[in-house]
Amino acid sequence: MDTSLPHSARIWNYWLGGKDNYAIDQEVGEAFRAQFPGVVDLARDSRAFLGRAVEHLAGEVGIRQFLDIGTGLPTANNTHQIAQRVAPSSRVVYVDNDPLVLAHARALLVGTPEGATDYIDADLHDPEAIIRQAAQSLDLTRPVALTLMQVVGHVTEYRRARSIVDRLMAALPSGSYLVFNDSVDTNPANAEATRRYNESGAAPYFLRSHEEIAGFFDGLELLEPGVVPLARWRPDPSAAGPEGDTIALGGVGRKS
């Protein structure tokens, strides 16, 4: 593990207030935040959106299987914790290709005795390998919720990114769901901070347009309220109303 280079998972961990990061991650994270302070809200909104989506799918919809790709470093309210809190028999498979992330996941992400929690060392760019390994823990004849949180932006070409998501969804049965969010290119400060971030040595991240992010849901039945800013996707009624610029968009779609 090269701690002299910034790492996206550790930078996100830093933004979320975690301790699993190094000086270089803090330096890059602070430089990004200086250019665009809203990135901390983005990190928190992304986690909160994931939580609300998983809780809805495990609760009202009755999904019992989750495939979480691009796990990132463990933090509060991870996918299996939310799903198994609602339904203890839920099965969750985490996917990442970073040794640090996998080591932390295996040590910290322990599920309920009734359910199952597994970890796959695989690359998003190889969806067939992900599905092949996931099938060892998940029943792919039954619906699965695929979650992709702020990870597809690391795929350079949009056409390639669409192909990866389409291939993953094609391998899942009818009644499966896509839970997706990525950052948009509408905020100039975020765009400039991302440009500088991509020059830092960390894995580059590419902002998409609103139309491009909506395109990941083509062929799926969108749940209300559709593809929207993260804080506006079924917010907690007791929370303050969403404010600020649109930084990232997310949604949940069902495969017919």
Tab-separated table of C-alpha atoms in Angstrom:
chain	number	residue	atom	x	y	z
A	1	MET	CA	0.000	0.000	0.000
A	2	ASP	CA	1.552	3.288	-1.135
A	3	THR	CA	0.703	5.921	1.466
A	4	SER	CA	2.533	8.607	-0.508
A	5	LEU	CA	-0.287	8.773	-3.076
A	6	PRO	CA	-3.818	9.993	-2.301
A	7	HIS	CA	-6.569	7.416	-2.401
A	8	SER	CA	-10.211	8.190	-3.140
A	9	ALA	CA	-11.637	5.894	-0.442
A	10	ARG	CA	-9.357	7.398	2.208
A	11	ILE	CA	-10.177	10.953	1.063
A	12	TRP	CA	-13.909	10.213	1.361
A	13	ASN	CA	-13.223	8.730	4.780
A	14	TYR	CA	-11.522	11.994	5.740
A	15	TRP	CA	-14.439	14.098	4.491
A	16	LEU	CA	-16.820	11.924	6.525
A	17	GLY	CA	-14.773	12.487	9.686
A	18	GLY	CA	-13.124	9.063	9.733
A	19	LYS	CA	-9.614	8.182	10.883
A	20	ASP	CA	-8.570	5.713	8.176
A	21	ASN	CA	-6.569	8.199	6.125
A	22	TYR	CA	-3.067	9.604	5.813
A	23	ALA	CA	-1.462	13.022	5.520
A	24	ILE	CA	-1.552	12.953	1.714
A	25	ASP	CA	-5.291	12.157	1.774
A	26	GLN	CA	-5.928	14.999	4.203
A	27	GLU	CA	-3.873	17.360	2.053
A	28	VAL	CA	-5.772	16.524	-1.139
A	29	GLY	CA	-9.088	16.478	0.707
A	30	GLU	CA	-8.444	19.911	2.203
A	31	ALA	CA	-7.359	21.331	-1.160
A	32	PHE	CA	-10.611	20.089	-2.698
A	33	ARG	CA	-12.664	21.478	0.183
A	34	ALA	CA	-10.895	24.852	-0.051
A	35	GLN	CA	-11.928	25.102	-3.703
A	36	PHE	CA	-15.386	23.620	-3.124
A	37	PRO	CA	-16.563	23.458	0.512
A	38	GLY	CA	-19.755	21.678	-0.544
A	39	VAL	CA	-17.857	18.416	-1.039
A	40	VAL	CA	-18.352	17.530	2.643
A	41	ASP	CA	-22.108	17.904	2.224
A	42	LEU	CA	-21.856	15.737	-0.891
A	43	ALA	CA	-20.119	12.956	1.041
A	44	ARG	CA	-22.754	13.078	3.780
A	45	ASP	CA	-25.657	13.330	1.343
A	46	SER	CA	-24.375	10.316	-0.587
A	47	ARG	CA	-24.283	8.178	2.564
A	48	ALA	CA	-27.709	9.390	3.642
A	49	PHE	CA	-29.190	8.694	0.197
A	50	LEU	CA	-27.810	5.148	0.294
A	51	GLY	CA	-29.332	4.649	3.723
A	52	ARG	CA	-32.794	5.826	2.710
A	53	ALA	CA	-32.751	3.765	-0.491
A	54	VAL	CA	-31.611	0.549	1.209
A	55	GLU	CA	-34.088	1.008	4.039
A	56	HIS	CA	-36.918	1.489	1.529
A	57	LEU	CA	-35.941	-1.523	-0.561
A	58	ALA	CA	-35.413	-3.823	2.420
A	59	GLY	CA	-38.576	-2.580	4.108
A	60	GLU	CA	-41.453	-1.586	1.852
A	61	VAL	CA	-40.231	-3.438	-1.240
A	62	GLY	CA	-38.972	-6.596	0.482
A	63	ILE	CA	-35.582	-6.939	-1.230
A	64	ARG	CA	-33.341	-9.382	0.623
A	65	GLN	CA	-30.183	-9.298	-1.508
A	66	PHE	CA	-27.797	-6.380	-2.069
A	67	LEU	CA	-24.719	-6.077	-4.285
A	68	ASP	CA	-22.682	-3.039	-3.177
A	69	ILE	CA	-19.932	-2.184	-5.687
A	70	GLY	CA	-17.260	0.329	-4.760
A	71	THR	CA	-17.688	-0.265	-1.055
A	72	GLY	CA	-15.263	2.325	0.215
A	73	LEU	CA	-13.983	2.309	3.775
A	74	PRO	CA	-16.504	1.274	6.442
A	75	THR	CA	-18.326	4.063	8.214
A	76	ALA	CA	-21.629	4.403	10.068
A	77	ASN	CA	-24.759	2.836	8.574
A	78	ASN	CA	-23.154	0.569	6.006
A	79	THR	CA	-25.384	-1.299	3.555
A	80	HIS	CA	-25.570	-4.561	5.501
A	81	GLN	CA	-26.273	-2.757	8.772
A	82	ILE	CA	-29.241	-0.931	7.283
A	83	ALA	CA	-30.626	-3.918	5.378
A	84	GLN	CA	-30.184	-6.387	8.235
A	85	ARG	CA	-31.624	-3.964	10.757
A	86	VAL	CA	-34.816	-3.980	8.682
A	87	ALA	CA	-34.634	-7.659	7.688
A	88	PRO	CA	-32.017	-9.751	9.559
A	89	SER	CA	-32.017	-12.423	6.814
A	90	SER	CA	-30.720	-9.972	4.181
A	91	ARG	CA	-27.660	-11.054	2.195
A	92	VAL	CA	-25.108	-8.400	1.241
A	93	VAL	CA	-22.060	-8.725	-1.007
A	94	TYR	CA	-19.486	-5.937	-1.032
A	95	VAL	CA	-17.192	-5.449	-4.031
A	96	ASP	CA	-13.933	-3.514	-4.197
A	97	ASN	CA	-10.481	-3.989	-5.681
A	98	ASP	CA	-8.455	-2.100	-3.100
A	99	PRO	CA	-6.590	-4.206	-0.487
A	100	LEU	CA	-7.041	-1.577	2.227
A	101	VAL	CA	-10.799	-1.413	1.715
A	102	LEU	CA	-11.143	-5.210	1.671
A	103	ALA	CA	-9.027	-5.627	4.800
A	104	HIS	CA	-11.159	-3.126	6.705
A	105	ALA	CA	-14.367	-4.644	5.345
A	106	ARG	CA	-13.496	-8.171	6.426
A	107	ALA	CA	-12.503	-6.930	9.880
A	108	LEU	CA	-15.390	-4.552	10.540
A	109	LEU	CA	-18.398	-5.393	8.372
A	110	VAL	CA	-19.849	-8.304	10.321
A	111	GLY	CA	-23.491	-9.131	9.637
A	112	THR	CA	-26.271	-10.888	11.502
A	113	PRO	CA	-26.273	-14.659	12.114
A	114	GLU	CA	-29.539	-14.932	10.135
A	115	GLY	CA	-28.178	-13.175	7.052
A	116	ALA	CA	-24.899	-13.206	5.155
A	117	THR	CA	-22.173	-10.670	4.437
A	118	ASP	CA	-19.464	-11.401	1.895
A	119	TYR	CA	-16.626	-9.525	0.174
A	120	ILE	CA	-15.372	-9.782	-3.401
A	121	ASP	CA	-12.021	-8.589	-4.689
A	122	ALA	CA	-13.030	-7.474	-8.188
A	123	ASP	CA	-12.845	-4.477	-10.516
A	124	LEU	CA	-15.870	-2.497	-11.680
A	125	HIS	CA	-14.424	-2.680	-15.200
A	126	ASP	CA	-14.980	-6.456	-15.190
A	127	PRO	CA	-18.724	-6.855	-14.520
A	128	GLU	CA	-18.761	-10.503	-15.601
A	129	ALA	CA	-16.211	-11.400	-12.894
A	130	ILE	CA	-18.282	-9.525	-10.309
A	131	ILE	CA	-21.450	-11.395	-11.232
A	132	ARG	CA	-19.634	-14.739	-11.348
A	133	GLN	CA	-18.269	-14.285	-7.824
A	134	ALA	CA	-21.452	-12.712	-6.446
A	135	ALA	CA	-23.397	-15.794	-7.539
A	136	GLN	CA	-21.532	-17.770	-4.891
A	137	SER	CA	-23.299	-15.783	-2.157
A	138	LEU	CA	-26.439	-14.423	-3.832
A	139	ASP	CA	-29.288	-16.286	-5.513
A	140	LEU	CA	-29.374	-14.594	-8.898
A	141	THR	CA	-32.764	-16.114	-9.697
A	142	ARG	CA	-34.221	-13.759	-7.057
A	143	PRO	CA	-34.230	-9.935	-7.093
A	144	VAL	CA	-31.053	-8.091	-6.145
A	145	ALA	CA	-30.484	-4.397	-5.391
A	146	LEU	CA	-27.316	-3.168	-7.101
A	147	THR	CA	-25.816	-0.084	-5.433
A	148	LEU	CA	-23.275	2.188	-7.141
A	149	MET	CA	-22.483	5.223	-4.999
A	150	GLN	CA	-20.115	7.814	-6.488
A	151	VAL	CA	-18.076	5.084	-8.188
A	152	VAL	CA	-19.056	5.018	-11.873
A	153	GLY	CA	-17.582	8.503	-12.242
A	154	HIS	CA	-14.186	6.798	-12.108
A	155	VAL	CA	-14.913	5.192	-15.492
A	156	THR	CA	-13.349	7.495	-18.066
A	157	GLU	CA	-15.698	7.146	-21.031
A	158	TYR	CA	-19.455	7.578	-20.636
A	159	ARG	CA	-20.248	4.880	-23.208
A	160	ARG	CA	-18.051	2.445	-21.301
A	161	ALA	CA	-19.697	3.422	-18.009
A	162	ARG	CA	-23.162	2.813	-19.465
A	163	SER	CA	-22.042	-0.564	-20.822
A	164	ILE	CA	-20.770	-1.678	-17.411
A	165	VAL	CA	-23.989	-0.768	-15.615
A	166	ASP	CA	-26.111	-2.325	-18.375
A	167	ARG	CA	-24.155	-5.591	-18.199
A	168	LEU	CA	-24.505	-5.763	-14.426
A	169	MET	CA	-28.265	-5.170	-14.580
A	170	ALA	CA	-28.661	-7.635	-17.456
A	171	ALA	CA	-27.296	-10.382	-15.205
A	172	LEU	CA	-29.916	-9.692	-12.508
A	173	PRO	CA	-33.485	-11.013	-12.696
A	174	SER	CA	-36.719	-9.072	-13.113
A	175	GLY	CA	-37.691	-7.235	-9.964
A	176	SER	CA	-34.099	-6.178	-9.280
A	177	TYR	CA	-33.193	-2.551	-8.560
A	178	LEU	CA	-30.437	-0.097	-9.434
A	179	VAL	CA	-29.500	2.409	-6.716
A	180	PHE	CA	-27.169	4.952	-8.296
A	181	ASN	CA	-25.637	8.357	-7.683
A	182	ASP	CA	-22.805	10.376	-9.218
A	183	SER	CA	-21.704	13.998	-9.352
A	184	VAL	CA	-22.865	16.426	-12.019
A	185	ASP	CA	-20.959	19.079	-13.970
A	186	THR	CA	-23.223	22.033	-13.187
A	187	ASN	CA	-21.232	23.655	-10.373
A	188	PRO	CA	-18.129	25.589	-11.582
A	189	ALA	CA	-16.341	25.384	-8.227
A	190	ASN	CA	-16.873	21.622	-8.049
A	191	ALA	CA	-15.690	21.246	-11.646
A	192	GLU	CA	-12.490	23.174	-10.926
A	193	ALA	CA	-11.859	21.276	-7.687
A	194	THR	CA	-12.375	17.989	-9.540
A	195	ARG	CA	-9.948	19.073	-12.266
A	196	ARG	CA	-7.272	19.781	-9.672
A	197	TYR	CA	-8.087	16.546	-7.834
A	198	ASN	CA	-7.535	14.602	-11.054
A	199	GLU	CA	-4.021	16.036	-11.183
A	200	SER	CA	-3.189	14.925	-7.626
A	201	GLY	CA	-2.333	11.310	-8.391
A	202	ALA	CA	-5.615	9.917	-7.085
A	203	ALA	CA	-7.835	7.848	-9.368
A	204	PRO	CA	-9.486	10.434	-11.684
A	205	TYR	CA	-13.179	11.199	-11.356
A	206	PHE	CA	-15.310	12.468	-14.248
A	207	LEU	CA	-18.369	14.640	-13.768
A	208	ARG	CA	-21.440	13.864	-15.904
A	209	SER	CA	-24.361	15.925	-17.161
A	210	HIS	CA	-27.879	15.563	-15.777
A	211	GLU	CA	-28.899	13.790	-18.983
A	212	GLU	CA	-25.985	11.373	-18.769
A	213	ILE	CA	-26.784	10.351	-15.209
A	214	ALA	CA	-30.449	9.907	-16.094
A	215	GLY	CA	-29.294	7.682	-18.951
A	216	PHE	CA	-28.087	5.012	-16.532
A	217	PHE	CA	-31.752	4.333	-15.756
A	218	ASP	CA	-32.831	3.797	-19.375
A	219	GLY	CA	-35.075	0.754	-19.580
A	220	LEU	CA	-35.822	0.791	-15.844
A	221	GLU	CA	-38.947	1.912	-14.029
A	222	LEU	CA	-37.915	4.924	-11.948
A	223	LEU	CA	-39.211	5.165	-8.418
A	224	GLU	CA	-40.566	8.548	-7.402
A	225	PRO	CA	-39.289	11.238	-7.301
A	226	GLY	CA	-37.011	10.157	-10.169
A	227	VAL	CA	-33.415	11.285	-10.735
A	228	VAL	CA	-33.004	14.215	-8.354
A	229	PRO	CA	-30.434	15.938	-6.104
A	230	LEU	CA	-29.527	13.442	-3.389
A	231	ALA	CA	-31.093	15.341	-0.491
A	232	ARG	CA	-34.425	15.433	-2.352
A	233	TRP	CA	-34.767	11.669	-2.804
A	234	ARG	CA	-37.432	10.729	-0.234
A	235	PRO	CA	-35.965	12.911	2.532
A	236	ASP	CA	-36.679	12.308	6.185
A	237	PRO	CA	-39.796	14.415	6.928
A	238	SER	CA	-38.286	15.472	10.252
A	239	ALA	CA	-35.130	16.807	8.591
A	240	ALA	CA	-34.668	20.334	7.341
A	241	GLY	CA	-35.614	20.911	3.705
A	242	PRO	CA	-32.866	20.424	1.075
A	243	GLU	CA	-30.939	23.535	0.171
A	244	GLY	CA	-27.945	24.581	-1.892
A	245	ASP	CA	-26.651	23.774	-5.342
A	246	THR	CA	-27.134	20.527	-7.191
A	247	ILE	CA	-23.854	18.676	-6.748
A	248	ALA	CA	-24.879	15.079	-7.363
A	249	LEU	CA	-27.927	13.271	-8.687
A	250	GLY	CA	-29.321	9.925	-7.661
A	251	GLY	CA	-32.264	7.658	-8.145
A	252	VAL	CA	-33.622	4.133	-7.847
A	253	GLY	CA	-34.894	2.134	-10.822
A	254	ARG	CA	-36.663	-1.218	-11.056
A	255	LYS	CA	-35.988	-3.829	-13.725
A	256	SER	CA	-39.239	-5.150	-15.193
